[in-house]
Short mmCIF file of C-alpha atoms in Angstrom, two decimals:
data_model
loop_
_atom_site.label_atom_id
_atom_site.label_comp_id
_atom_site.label_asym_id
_atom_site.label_seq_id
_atom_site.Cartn_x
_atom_site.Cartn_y
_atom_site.Cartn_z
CA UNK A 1 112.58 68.63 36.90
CA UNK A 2 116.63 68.50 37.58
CA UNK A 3 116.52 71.91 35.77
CA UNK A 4 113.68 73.70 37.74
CA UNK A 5 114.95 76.29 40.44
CA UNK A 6 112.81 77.37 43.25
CA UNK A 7 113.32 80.98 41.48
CA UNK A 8 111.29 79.67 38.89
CA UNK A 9 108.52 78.98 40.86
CA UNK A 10 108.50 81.31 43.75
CA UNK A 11 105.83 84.51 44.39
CA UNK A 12 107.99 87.37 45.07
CA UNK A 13 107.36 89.28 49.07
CA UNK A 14 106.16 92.90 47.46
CA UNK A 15 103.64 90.29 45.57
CA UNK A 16 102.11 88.94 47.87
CA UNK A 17 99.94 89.67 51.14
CA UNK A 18 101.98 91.04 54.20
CA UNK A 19 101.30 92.60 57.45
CA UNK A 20 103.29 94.48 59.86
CA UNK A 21 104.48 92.52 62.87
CA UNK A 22 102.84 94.94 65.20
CA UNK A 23 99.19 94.25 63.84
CA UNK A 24 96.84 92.91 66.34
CA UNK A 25 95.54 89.47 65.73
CA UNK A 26 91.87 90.57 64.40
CA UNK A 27 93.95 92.32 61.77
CA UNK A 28 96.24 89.56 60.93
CA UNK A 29 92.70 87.40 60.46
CA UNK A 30 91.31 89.79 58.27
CA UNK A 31 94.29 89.90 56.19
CA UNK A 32 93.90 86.15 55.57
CA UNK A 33 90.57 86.94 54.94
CA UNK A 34 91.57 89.23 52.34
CA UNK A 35 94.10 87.27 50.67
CA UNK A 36 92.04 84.66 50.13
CA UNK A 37 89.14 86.54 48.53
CA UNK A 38 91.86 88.75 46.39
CA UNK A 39 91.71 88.51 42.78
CA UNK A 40 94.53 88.64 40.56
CA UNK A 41 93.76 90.55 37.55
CA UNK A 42 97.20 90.14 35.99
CA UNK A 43 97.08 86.50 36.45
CA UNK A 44 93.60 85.47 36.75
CA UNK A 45 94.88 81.53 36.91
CA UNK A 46 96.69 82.22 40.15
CA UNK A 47 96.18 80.29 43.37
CA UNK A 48 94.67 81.99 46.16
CA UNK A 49 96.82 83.32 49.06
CA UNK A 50 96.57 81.16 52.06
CA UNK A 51 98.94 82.63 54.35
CA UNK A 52 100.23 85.98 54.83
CA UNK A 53 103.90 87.18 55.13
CA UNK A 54 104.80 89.18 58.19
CA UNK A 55 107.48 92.25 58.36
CA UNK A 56 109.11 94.10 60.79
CA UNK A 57 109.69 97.61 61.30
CA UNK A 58 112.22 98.05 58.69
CA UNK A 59 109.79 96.15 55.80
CA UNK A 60 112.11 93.14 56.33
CA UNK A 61 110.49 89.73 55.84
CA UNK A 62 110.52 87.80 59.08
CA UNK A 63 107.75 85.37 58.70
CA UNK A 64 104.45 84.14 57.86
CA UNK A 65 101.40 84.12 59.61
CA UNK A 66 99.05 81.28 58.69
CA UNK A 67 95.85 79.72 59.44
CA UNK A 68 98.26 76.82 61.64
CA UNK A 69 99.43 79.90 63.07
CA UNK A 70 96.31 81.36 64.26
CA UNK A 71 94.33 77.98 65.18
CA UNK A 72 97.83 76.79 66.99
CA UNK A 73 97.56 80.30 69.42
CA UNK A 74 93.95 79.69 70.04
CA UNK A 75 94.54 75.59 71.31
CA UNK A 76 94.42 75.82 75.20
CA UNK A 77 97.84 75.24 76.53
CA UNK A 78 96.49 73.51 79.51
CA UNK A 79 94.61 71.42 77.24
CA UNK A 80 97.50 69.68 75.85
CA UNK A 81 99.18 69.06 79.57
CA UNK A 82 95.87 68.18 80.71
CA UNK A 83 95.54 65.36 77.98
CA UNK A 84 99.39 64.25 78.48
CA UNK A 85 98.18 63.58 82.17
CA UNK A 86 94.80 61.92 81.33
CA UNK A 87 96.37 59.94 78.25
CA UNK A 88 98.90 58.01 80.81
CA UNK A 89 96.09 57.88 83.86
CA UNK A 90 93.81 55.64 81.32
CA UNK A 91 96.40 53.84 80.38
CA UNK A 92 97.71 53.11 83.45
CA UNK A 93 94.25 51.80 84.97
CA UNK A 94 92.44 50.01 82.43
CA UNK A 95 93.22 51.50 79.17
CA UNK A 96 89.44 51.32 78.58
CA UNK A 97 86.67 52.79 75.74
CA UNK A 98 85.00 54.18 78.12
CA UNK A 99 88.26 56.15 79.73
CA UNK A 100 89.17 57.36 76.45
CA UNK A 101 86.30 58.63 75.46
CA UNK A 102 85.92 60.54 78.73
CA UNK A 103 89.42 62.07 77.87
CA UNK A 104 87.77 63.01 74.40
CA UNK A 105 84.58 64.69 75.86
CA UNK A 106 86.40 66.40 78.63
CA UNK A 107 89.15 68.19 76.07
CA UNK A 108 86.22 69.17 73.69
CA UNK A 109 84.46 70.32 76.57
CA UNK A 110 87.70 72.71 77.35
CA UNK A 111 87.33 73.54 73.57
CA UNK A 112 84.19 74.64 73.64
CA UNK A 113 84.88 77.09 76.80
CA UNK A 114 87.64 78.37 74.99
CA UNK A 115 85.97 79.32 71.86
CA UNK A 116 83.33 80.99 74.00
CA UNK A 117 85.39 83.67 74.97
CA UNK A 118 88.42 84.05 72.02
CA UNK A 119 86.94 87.36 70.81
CA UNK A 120 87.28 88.78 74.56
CA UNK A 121 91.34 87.40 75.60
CA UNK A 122 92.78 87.92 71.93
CA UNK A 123 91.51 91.50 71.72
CA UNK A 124 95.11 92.78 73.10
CA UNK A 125 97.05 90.03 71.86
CA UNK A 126 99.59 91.25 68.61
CA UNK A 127 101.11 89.42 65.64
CA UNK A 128 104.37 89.15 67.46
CA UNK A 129 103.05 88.07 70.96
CA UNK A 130 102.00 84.39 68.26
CA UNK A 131 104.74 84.42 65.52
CA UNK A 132 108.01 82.68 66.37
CA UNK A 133 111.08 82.54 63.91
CA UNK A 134 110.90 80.21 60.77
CA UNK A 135 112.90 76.89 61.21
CA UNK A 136 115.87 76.16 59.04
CA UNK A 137 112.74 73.49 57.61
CA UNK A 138 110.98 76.34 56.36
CA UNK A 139 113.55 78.47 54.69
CA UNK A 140 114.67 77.18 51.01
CA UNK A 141 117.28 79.43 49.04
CA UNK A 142 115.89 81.70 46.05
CA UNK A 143 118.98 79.06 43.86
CA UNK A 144 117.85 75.82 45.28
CA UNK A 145 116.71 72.96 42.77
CA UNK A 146 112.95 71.89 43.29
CA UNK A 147 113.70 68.32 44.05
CA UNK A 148 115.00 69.63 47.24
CA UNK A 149 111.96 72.09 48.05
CA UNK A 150 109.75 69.10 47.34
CA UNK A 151 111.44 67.13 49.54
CA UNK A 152 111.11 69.70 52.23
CA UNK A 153 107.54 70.41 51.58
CA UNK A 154 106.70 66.77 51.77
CA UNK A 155 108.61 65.95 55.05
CA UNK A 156 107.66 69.00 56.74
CA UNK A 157 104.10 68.72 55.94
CA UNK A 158 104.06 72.43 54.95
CA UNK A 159 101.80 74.38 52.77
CA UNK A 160 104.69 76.64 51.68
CA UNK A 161 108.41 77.61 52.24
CA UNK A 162 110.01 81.03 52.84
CA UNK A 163 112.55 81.76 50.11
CA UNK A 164 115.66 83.30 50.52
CA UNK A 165 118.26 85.56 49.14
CA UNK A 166 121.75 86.30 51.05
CA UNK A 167 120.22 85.24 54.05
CA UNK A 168 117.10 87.83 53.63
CA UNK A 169 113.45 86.09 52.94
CA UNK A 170 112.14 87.79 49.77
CA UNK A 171 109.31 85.23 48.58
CA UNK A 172 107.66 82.16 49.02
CA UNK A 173 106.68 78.81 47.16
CA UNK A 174 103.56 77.49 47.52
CA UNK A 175 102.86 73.85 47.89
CA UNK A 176 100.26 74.23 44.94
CA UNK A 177 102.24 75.73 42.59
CA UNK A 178 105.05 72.83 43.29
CA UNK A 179 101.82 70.67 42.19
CA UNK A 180 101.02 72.52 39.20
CA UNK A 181 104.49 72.05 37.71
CA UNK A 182 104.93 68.59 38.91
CA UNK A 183 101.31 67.71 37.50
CA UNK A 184 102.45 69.93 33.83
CA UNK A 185 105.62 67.86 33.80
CA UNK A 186 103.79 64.62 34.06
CA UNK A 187 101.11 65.58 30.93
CA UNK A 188 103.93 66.53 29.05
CA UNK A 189 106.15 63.55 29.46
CA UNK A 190 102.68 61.35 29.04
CA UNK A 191 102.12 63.15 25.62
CA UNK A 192 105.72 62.37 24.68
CA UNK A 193 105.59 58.31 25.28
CA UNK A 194 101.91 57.89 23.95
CA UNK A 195 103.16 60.29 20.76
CA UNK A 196 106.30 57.77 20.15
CA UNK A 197 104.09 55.03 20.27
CA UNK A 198 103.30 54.61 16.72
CA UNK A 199 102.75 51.52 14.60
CA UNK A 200 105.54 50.30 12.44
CA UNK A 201 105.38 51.49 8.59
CA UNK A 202 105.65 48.41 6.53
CA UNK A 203 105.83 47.74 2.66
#
């Protein structure tokens, strides 16, 4: 694949799903929503949407919004301080089962409060009060080989990569179509070594 450009594999931005950055959260959900359930009559083969790009006042690409994203803003931010403290007062006593699994039941316990009463405290809250700037991690250039995308999908643990051009974002590459080429490029070069393995013509 020393050949293959991200260019090549990339969905352009006016392609695919976007939202304004000023969208409320319920809209940014039922955009995912949306994207997922789209169908592509141009290219009925193509992968579902599973994030959705996010653009600011002037129509310039600024991010994505994902289901990470979403989840992420939802996760109690006193549950993860709360666990910090209760992780290093069980290990500091016993380090038991039994302390542990208290830990476990007490954060699901926060959990489940918390998901009683989403609908009500994200009501007011807006795409841009939960979307922070991409990392350098998440931005490939539009020129870039795929090794190196691969290798940034793979150590980043990402689903997909902002692409850019001059410094502007004006795509993405999905994780899944990086698979689809790498799994074409594999049945191809398969078909080429079991085709040269042919029997020797003798006389």
């Amino acid at each position: 694949m020393a050949d293959d450009l991200v260019k090549d594999l990339m969905v352009l931005a006016e392609d695919y799903a976007s939202i304004p950055i000023d969208a409320s959260i319920l809209e940014g959900i039922l955009a995912l929503e949306q994207a997922q359930q789209r169908a592509f009559r141009e290219d009925p083969e193509r992968h579902r949407d599973r994030a959705v790009l996010v653009r600011d006042p002037q129509g310039e690409i600024i991010g994505k919004l994902s289901m990470w994203v979403i989840i992420g803003c939802l996760e109690p931010s006193y549950d993860r301080a709360a666990g910090g403290a209760a992780s290093s007062k069980a290990s500091s006593r016993s380090g038991s089962a039994r302390a542990m699994m208290e830990e476990v039941v007490g954060a699901s316990h926060l959990w489940r409060s918390r998901l009683r009463h989403i609908a009500d405290e994200t009501t007011h809250l807006k795409i841009r009060d939960m979307l922070r700037p991409p990392r350098d991690k998440e931005l490939i250039a539009e020129s870039a080989p795929l090794e190196k995308a691969i290798h940034q999908l793979v150590a980043g643990h990402f689903m997909s990569l902002l692409v850019t051009r001059n410094d502007r974002i004006v795509g993405i590459l999905r994780l899944v179509d990086v698979f689809d080429a790498v799994c074409r490029k594999i049945r191809r070069e398969d078909v080429g070594v079991r085709g040269d393995e042919r029997p020797a013509i003798t006389e």
